[in-house]
PDB file of C-alpha atoms in Angstrom:
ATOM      1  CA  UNK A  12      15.092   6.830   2.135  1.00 98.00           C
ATOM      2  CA  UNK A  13      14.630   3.248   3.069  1.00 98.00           C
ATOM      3  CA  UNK A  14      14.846   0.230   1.362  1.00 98.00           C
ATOM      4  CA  UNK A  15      14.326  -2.563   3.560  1.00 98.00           C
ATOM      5  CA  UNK A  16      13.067  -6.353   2.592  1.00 98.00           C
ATOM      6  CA  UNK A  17       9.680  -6.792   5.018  1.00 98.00           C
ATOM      7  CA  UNK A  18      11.219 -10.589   6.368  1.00 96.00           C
ATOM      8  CA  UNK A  19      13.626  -8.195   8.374  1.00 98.00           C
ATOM      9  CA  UNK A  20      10.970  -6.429  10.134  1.00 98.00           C
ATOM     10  CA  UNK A  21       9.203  -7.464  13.479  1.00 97.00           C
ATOM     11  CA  UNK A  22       5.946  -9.268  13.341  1.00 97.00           C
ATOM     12  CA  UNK A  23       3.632  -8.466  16.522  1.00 97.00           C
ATOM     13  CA  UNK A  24       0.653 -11.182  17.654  1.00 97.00           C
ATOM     14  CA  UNK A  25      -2.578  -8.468  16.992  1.00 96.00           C
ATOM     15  CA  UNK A  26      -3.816  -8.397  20.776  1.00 93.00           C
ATOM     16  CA  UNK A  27      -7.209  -6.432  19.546  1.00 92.00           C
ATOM     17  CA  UNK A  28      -9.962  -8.700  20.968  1.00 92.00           C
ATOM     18  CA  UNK A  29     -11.729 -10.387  18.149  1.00 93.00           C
ATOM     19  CA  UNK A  30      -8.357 -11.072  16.487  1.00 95.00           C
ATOM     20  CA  UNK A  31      -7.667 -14.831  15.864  1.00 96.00           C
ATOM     21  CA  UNK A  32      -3.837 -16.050  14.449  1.00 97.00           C
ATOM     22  CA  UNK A  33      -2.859 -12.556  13.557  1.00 97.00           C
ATOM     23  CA  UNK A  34       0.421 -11.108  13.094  1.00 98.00           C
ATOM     24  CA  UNK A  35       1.285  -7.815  12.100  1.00 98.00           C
ATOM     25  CA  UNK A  36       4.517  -5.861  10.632  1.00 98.00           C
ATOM     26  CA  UNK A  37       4.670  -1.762  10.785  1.00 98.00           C
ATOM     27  CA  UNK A  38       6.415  -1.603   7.423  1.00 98.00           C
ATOM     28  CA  UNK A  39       5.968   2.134   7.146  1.00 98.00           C
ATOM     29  CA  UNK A  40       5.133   4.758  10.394  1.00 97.00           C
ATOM     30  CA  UNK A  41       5.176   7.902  12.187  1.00 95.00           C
ATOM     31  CA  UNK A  42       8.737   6.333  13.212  1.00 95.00           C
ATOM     32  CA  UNK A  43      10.037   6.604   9.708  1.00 97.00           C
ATOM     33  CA  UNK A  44       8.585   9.778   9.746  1.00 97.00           C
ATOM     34  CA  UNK A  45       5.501   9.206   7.710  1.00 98.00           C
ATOM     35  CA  UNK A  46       3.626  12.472   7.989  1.00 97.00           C
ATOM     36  CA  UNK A  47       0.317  11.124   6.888  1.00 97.00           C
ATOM     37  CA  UNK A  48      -0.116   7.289   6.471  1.00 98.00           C
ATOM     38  CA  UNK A  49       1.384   4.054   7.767  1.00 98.00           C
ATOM     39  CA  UNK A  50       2.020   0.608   5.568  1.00 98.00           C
ATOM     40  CA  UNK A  51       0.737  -2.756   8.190  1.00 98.00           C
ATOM     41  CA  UNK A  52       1.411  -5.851   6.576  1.00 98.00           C
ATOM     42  CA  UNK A  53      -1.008  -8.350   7.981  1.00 98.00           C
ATOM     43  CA  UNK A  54      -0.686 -12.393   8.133  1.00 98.00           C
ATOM     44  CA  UNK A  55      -3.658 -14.262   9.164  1.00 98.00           C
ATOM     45  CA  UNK A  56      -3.069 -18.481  10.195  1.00 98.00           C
ATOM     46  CA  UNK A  57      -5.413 -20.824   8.181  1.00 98.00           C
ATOM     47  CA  UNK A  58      -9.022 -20.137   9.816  1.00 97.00           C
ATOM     48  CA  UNK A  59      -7.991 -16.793  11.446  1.00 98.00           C
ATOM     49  CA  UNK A  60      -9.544 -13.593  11.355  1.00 97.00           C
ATOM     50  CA  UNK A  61      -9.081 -10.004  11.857  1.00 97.00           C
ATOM     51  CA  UNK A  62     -11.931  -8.180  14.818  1.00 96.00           C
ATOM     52  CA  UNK A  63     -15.476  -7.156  13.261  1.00 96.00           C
ATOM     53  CA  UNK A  64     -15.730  -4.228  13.650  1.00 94.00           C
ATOM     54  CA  UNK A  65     -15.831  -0.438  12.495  1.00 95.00           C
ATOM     55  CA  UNK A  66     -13.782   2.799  12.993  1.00 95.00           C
ATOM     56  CA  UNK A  67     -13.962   6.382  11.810  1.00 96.00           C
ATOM     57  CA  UNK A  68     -10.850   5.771   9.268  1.00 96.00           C
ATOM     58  CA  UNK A  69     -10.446   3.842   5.950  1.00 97.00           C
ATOM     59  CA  UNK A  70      -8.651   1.009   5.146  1.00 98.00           C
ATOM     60  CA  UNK A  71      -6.887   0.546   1.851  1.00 98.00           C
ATOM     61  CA  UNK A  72      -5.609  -3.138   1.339  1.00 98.00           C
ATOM     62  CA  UNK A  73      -3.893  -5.182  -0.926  1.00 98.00           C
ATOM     63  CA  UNK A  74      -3.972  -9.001  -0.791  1.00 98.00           C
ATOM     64  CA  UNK A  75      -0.313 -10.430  -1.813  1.00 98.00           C
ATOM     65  CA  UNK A  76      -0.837 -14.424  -0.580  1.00 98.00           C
ATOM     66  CA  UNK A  77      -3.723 -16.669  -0.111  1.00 98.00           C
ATOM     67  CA  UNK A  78      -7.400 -16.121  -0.447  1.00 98.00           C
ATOM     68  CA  UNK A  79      -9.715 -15.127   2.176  1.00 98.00           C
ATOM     69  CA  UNK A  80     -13.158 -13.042   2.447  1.00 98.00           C
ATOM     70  CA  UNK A  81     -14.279  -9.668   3.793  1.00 98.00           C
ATOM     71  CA  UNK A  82     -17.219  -9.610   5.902  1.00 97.00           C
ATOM     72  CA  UNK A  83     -19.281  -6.229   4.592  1.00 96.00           C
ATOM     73  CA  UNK A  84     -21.427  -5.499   7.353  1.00 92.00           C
ATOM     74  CA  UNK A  85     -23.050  -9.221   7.350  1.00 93.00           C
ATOM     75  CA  UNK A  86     -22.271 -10.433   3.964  1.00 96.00           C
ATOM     76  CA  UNK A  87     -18.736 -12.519   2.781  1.00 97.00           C
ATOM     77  CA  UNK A  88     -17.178 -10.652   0.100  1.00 98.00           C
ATOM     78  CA  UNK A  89     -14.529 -13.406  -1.669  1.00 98.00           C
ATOM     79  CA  UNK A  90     -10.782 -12.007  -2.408  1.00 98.00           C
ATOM     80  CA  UNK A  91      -7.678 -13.398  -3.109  1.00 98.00           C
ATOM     81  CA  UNK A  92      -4.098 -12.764  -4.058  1.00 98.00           C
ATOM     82  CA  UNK A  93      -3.700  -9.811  -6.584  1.00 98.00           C
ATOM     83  CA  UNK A  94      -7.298  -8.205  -5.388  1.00 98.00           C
ATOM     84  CA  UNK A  95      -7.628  -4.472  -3.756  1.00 98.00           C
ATOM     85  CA  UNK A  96      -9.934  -4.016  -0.969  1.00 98.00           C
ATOM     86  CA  UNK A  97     -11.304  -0.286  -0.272  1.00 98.00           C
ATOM     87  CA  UNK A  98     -12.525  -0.361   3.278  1.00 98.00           C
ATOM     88  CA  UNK A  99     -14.857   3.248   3.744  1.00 98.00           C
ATOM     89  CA  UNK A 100     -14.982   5.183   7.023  1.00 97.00           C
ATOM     90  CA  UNK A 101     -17.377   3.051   9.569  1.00 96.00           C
ATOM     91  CA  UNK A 102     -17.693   0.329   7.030  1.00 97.00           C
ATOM     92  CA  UNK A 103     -18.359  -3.037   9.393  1.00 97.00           C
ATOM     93  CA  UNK A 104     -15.602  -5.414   8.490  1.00 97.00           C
ATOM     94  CA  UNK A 105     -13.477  -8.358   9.242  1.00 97.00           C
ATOM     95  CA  UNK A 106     -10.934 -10.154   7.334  1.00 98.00           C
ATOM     96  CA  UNK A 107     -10.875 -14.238   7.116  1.00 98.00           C
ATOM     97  CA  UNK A 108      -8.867 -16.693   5.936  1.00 98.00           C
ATOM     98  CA  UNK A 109     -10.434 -19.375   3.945  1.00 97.00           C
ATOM     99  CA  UNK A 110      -7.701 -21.259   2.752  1.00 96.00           C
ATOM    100  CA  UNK A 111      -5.139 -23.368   3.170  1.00 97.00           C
ATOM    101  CA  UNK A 112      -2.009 -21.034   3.508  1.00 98.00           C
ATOM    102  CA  UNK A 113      -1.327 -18.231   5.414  1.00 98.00           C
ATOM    103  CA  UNK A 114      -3.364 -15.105   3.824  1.00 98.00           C
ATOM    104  CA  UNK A 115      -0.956 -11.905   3.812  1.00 98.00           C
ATOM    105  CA  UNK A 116      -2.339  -8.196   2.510  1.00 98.00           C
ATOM    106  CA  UNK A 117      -0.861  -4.822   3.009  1.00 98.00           C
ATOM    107  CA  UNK A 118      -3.838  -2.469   5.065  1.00 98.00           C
ATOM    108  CA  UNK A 119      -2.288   1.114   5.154  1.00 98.00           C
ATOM    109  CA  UNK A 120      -4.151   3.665   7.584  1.00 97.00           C
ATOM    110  CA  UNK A 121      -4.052   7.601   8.079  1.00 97.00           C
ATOM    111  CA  UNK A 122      -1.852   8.708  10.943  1.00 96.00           C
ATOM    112  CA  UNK A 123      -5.316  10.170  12.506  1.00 93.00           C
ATOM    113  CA  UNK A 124      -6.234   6.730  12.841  1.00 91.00           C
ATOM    114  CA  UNK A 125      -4.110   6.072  15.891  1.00 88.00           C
ATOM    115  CA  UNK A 126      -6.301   8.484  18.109  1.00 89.00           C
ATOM    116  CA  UNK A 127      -9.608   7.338  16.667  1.00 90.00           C
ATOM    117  CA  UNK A 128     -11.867   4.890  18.420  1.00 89.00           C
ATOM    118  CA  UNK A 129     -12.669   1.181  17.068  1.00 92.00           C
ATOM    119  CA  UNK A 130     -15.844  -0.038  17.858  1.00 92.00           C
ATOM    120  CA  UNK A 131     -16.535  -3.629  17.463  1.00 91.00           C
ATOM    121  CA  UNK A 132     -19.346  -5.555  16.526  1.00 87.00           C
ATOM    122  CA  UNK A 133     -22.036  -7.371  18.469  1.00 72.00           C
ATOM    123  CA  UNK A 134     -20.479 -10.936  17.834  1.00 59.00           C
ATOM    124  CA  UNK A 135     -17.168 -10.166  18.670  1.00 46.00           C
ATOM    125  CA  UNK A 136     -18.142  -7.986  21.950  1.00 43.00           C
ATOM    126  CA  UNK A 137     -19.176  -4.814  23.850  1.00 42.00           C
ATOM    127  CA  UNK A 138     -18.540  -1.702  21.755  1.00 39.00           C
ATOM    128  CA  UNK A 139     -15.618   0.470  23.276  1.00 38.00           C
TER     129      UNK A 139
ATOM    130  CA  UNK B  16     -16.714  -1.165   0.198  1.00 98.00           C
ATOM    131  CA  UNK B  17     -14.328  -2.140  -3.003  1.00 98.00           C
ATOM    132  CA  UNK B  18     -13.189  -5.534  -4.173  1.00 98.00           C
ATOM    133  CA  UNK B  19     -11.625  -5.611  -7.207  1.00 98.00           C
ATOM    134  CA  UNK B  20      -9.014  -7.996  -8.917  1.00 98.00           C
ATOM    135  CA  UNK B  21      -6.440  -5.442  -9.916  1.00 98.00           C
ATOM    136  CA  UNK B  22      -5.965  -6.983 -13.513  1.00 96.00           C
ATOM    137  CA  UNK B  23     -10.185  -5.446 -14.042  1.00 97.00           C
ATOM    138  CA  UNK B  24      -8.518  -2.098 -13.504  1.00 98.00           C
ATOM    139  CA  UNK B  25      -7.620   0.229 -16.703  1.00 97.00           C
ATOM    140  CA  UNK B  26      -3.803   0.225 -17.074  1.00 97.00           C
ATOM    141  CA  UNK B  27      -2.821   3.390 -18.399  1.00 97.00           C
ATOM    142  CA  UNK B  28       1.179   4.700 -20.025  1.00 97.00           C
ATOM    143  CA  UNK B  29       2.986   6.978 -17.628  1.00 96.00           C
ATOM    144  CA  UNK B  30       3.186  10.018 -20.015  1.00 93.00           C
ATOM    145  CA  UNK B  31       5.553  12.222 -17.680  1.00 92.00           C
ATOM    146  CA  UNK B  32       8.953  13.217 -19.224  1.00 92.00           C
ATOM    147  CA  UNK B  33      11.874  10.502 -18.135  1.00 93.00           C
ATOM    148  CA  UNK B  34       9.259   7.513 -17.831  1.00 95.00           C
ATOM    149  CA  UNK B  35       9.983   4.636 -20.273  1.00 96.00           C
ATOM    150  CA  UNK B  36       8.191   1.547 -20.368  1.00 97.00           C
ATOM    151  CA  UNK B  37       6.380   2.316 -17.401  1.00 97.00           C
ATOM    152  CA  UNK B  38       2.420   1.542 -17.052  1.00 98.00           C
ATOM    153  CA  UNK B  39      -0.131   2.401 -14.072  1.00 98.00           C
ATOM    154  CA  UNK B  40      -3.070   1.493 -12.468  1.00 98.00           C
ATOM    155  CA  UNK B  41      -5.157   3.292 -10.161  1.00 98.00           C
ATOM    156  CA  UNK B  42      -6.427   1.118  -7.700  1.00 98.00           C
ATOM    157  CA  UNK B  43      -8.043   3.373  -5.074  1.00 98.00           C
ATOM    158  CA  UNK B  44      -8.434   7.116  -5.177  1.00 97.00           C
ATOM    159  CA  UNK B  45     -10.295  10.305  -5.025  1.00 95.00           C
ATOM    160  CA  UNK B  46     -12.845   8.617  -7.380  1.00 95.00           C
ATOM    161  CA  UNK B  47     -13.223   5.904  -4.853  1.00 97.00           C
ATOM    162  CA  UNK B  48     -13.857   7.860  -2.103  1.00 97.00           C
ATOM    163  CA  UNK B  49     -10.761   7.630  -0.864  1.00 98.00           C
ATOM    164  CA  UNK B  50     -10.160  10.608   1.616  1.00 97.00           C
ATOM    165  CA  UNK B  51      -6.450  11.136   2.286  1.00 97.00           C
ATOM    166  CA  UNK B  52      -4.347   8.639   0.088  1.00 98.00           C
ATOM    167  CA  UNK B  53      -4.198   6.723  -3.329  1.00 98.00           C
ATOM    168  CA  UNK B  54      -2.921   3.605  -3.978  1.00 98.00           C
ATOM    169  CA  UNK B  55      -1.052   3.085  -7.903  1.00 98.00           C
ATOM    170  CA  UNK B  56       0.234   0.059  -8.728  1.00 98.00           C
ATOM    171  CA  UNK B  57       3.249   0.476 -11.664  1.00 98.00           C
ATOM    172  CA  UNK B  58       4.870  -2.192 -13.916  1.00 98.00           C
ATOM    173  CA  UNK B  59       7.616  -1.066 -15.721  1.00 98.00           C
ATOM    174  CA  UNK B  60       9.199  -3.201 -18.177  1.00 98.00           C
ATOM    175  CA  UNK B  61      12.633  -4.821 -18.925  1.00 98.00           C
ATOM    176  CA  UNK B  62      14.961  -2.359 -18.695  1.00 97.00           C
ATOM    177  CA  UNK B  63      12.516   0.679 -18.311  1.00 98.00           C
ATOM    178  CA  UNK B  64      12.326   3.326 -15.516  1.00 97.00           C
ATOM    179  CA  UNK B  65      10.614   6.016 -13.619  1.00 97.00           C
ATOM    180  CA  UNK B  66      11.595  10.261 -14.306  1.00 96.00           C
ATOM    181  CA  UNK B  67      14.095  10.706 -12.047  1.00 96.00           C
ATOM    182  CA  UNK B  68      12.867  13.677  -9.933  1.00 94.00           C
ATOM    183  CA  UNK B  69      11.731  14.868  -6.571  1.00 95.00           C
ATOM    184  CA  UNK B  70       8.259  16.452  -4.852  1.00 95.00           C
ATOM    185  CA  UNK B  71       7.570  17.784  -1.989  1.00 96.00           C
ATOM    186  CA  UNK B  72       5.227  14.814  -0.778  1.00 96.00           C
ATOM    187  CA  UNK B  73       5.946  11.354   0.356  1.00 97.00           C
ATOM    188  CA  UNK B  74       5.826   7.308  -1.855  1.00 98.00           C
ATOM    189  CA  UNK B  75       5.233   4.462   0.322  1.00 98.00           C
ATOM    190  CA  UNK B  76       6.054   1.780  -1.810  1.00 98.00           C
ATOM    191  CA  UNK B  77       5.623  -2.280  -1.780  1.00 98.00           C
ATOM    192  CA  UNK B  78       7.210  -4.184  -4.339  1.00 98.00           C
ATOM    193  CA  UNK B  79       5.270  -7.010  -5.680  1.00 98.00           C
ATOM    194  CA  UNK B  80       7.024  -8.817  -8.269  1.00 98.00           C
ATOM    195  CA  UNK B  81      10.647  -8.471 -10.240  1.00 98.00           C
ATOM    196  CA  UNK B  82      14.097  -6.429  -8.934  1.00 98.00           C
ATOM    197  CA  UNK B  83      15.309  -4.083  -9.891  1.00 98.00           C
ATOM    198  CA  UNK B  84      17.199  -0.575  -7.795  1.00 98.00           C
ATOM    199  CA  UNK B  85      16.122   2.998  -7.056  1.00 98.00           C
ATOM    200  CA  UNK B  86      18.180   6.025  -7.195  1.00 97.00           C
ATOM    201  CA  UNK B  87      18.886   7.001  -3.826  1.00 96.00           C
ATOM    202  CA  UNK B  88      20.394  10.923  -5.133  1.00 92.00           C
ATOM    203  CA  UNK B  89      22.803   9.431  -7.369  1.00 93.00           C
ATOM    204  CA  UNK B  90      23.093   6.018  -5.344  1.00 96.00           C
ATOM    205  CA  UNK B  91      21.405   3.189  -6.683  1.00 97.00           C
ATOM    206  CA  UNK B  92      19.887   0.648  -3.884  1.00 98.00           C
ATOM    207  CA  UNK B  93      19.364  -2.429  -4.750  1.00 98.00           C
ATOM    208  CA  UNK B  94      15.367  -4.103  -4.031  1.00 98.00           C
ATOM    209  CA  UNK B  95      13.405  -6.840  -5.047  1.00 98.00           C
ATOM    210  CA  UNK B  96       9.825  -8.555  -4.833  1.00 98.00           C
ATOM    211  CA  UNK B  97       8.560  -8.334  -0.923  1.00 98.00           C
ATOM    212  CA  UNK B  98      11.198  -5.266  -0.092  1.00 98.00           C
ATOM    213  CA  UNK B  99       9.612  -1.959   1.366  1.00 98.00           C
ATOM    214  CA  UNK B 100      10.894   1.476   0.482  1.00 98.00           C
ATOM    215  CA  UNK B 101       9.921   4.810   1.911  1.00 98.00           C
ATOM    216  CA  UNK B 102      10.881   7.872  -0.323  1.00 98.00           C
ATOM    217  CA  UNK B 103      10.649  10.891   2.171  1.00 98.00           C
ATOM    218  CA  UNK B 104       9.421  14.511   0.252  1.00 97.00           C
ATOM    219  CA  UNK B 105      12.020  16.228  -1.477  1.00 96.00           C
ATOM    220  CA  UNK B 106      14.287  13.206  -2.225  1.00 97.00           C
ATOM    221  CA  UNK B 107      15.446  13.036  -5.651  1.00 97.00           C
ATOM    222  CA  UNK B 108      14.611   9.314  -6.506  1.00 97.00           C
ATOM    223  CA  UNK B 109      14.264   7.083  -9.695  1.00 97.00           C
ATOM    224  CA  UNK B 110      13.069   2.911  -9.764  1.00 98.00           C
ATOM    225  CA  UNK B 111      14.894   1.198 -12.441  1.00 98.00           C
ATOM    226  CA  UNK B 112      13.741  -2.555 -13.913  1.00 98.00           C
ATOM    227  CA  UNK B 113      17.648  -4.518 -13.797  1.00 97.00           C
ATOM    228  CA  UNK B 114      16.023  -8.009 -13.736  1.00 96.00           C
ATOM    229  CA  UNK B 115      15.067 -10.193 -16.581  1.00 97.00           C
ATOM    230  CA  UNK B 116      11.373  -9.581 -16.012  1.00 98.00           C
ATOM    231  CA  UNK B 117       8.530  -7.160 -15.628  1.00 98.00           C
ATOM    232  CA  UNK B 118       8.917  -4.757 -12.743  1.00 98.00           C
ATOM    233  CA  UNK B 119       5.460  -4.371 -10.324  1.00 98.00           C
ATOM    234  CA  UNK B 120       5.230  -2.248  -7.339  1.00 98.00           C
ATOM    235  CA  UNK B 121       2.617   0.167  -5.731  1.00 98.00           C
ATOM    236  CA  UNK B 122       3.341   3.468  -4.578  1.00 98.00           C
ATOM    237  CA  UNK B 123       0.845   5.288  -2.228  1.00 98.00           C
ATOM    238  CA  UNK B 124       0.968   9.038  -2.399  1.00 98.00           C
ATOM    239  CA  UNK B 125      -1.068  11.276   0.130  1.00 97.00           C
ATOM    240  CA  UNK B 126      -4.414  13.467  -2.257  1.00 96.00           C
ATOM    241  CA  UNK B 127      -2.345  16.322  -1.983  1.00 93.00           C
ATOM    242  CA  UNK B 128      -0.259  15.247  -4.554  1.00 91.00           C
ATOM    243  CA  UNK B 129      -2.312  15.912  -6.870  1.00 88.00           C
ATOM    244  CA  UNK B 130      -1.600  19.934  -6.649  1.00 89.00           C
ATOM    245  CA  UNK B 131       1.828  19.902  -5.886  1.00 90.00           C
ATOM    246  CA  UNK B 132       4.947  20.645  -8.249  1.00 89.00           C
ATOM    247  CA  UNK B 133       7.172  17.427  -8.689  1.00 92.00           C
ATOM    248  CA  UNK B 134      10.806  18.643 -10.075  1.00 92.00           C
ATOM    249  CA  UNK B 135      12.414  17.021 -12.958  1.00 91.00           C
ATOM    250  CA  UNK B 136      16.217  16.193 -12.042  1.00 87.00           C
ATOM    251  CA  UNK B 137      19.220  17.617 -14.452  1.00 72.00           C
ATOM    252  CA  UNK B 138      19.794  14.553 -16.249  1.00 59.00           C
ATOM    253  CA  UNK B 139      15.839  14.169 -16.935  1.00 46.00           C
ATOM    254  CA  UNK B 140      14.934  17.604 -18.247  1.00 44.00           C
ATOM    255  CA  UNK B 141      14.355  21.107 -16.885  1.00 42.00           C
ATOM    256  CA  UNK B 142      12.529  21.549 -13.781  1.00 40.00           C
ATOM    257  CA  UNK B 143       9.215  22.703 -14.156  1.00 39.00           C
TER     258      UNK B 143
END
């Protein structure tokens, strides 16, 4: 078992292109021996945002601080603290903050996820 | 795509033997379309708690408001609001509210929890 308060774990600059003032925590992982999903806790600077773009996998997120929107395909979904956020399989999507604090949510991800591919959207460049 | 203020969501009584004071919501599952994982969010009150018990799948949890501990076995462990906790399968485990206010975490269990035995410990009732 572990019991663990998040402050203690490393936060990583997201390097995915697209990916403006994003840091990111592996609460939960394959290297706790997860054997089917891992716990990301995501903070996003005032005016940052996660890539647009798509993947094979779902996303299912929980907002803890701030208030931001969700980019569905083309349209801005509004979401703040307290709010869940189901993400389908190839769903278009990017995350924003459009406030004035930090935005923090949990996004956890099947394992399978880590060998699927990510393909971003037009804006943010070439698919891959 | 899903976005949802948790509060809109039906909270329901945990009905399984050993629970007191212990409510939950379902924010995403099966009915969602979710294809591997759900995502519960509890809130157990002042002084309630979870069965005490064990299954052979895993919780990643988040705690979002209050303190409280978990059984670790027969340890208690300490947590409170922003703390982490990964219950492996098969580890006997119970959350207990100590604080002053309501407890509030979520706990993500993989869909195949759905068909598989959980075990009551001694103190909670006969297995079953």
């Amino acid at each position: 078992m572990k019991v663990q308060p998040t402050a203690q774990i490393d936060s990583q600059p997201v390097t995915m292109e697209g990916a403006v003032g994003c840091q990111v925590r592996w609460l939960i992982g394959e290297r706790d021996g997860a054997p089917n999903f891992a716990m990301r806790q995501f903070e996003v600077g005032v005016g940052g945002h996660t890539p647009k773009h798509s993947h094979p996998y779902e996303h299912e997120v929980y907002v803890l601080e701030g208030a931001g929107e969700i980019l569905d395909g083309d349209t801005p979904r509004p979401f703040r603290a307290g709010d869940v956020i189901f993400v389908q399989s190839d769903e278009v999507h990017q995350f924003r903050n459009t406030g004035s604090a930090p935005l923090k949510f949990l996004c956890l991800v099947p394992n399978s996820s880590s060998s699927l591919p990510v393909k971003m959207a037009p804006e943010c460049g070439d698919a891959r």
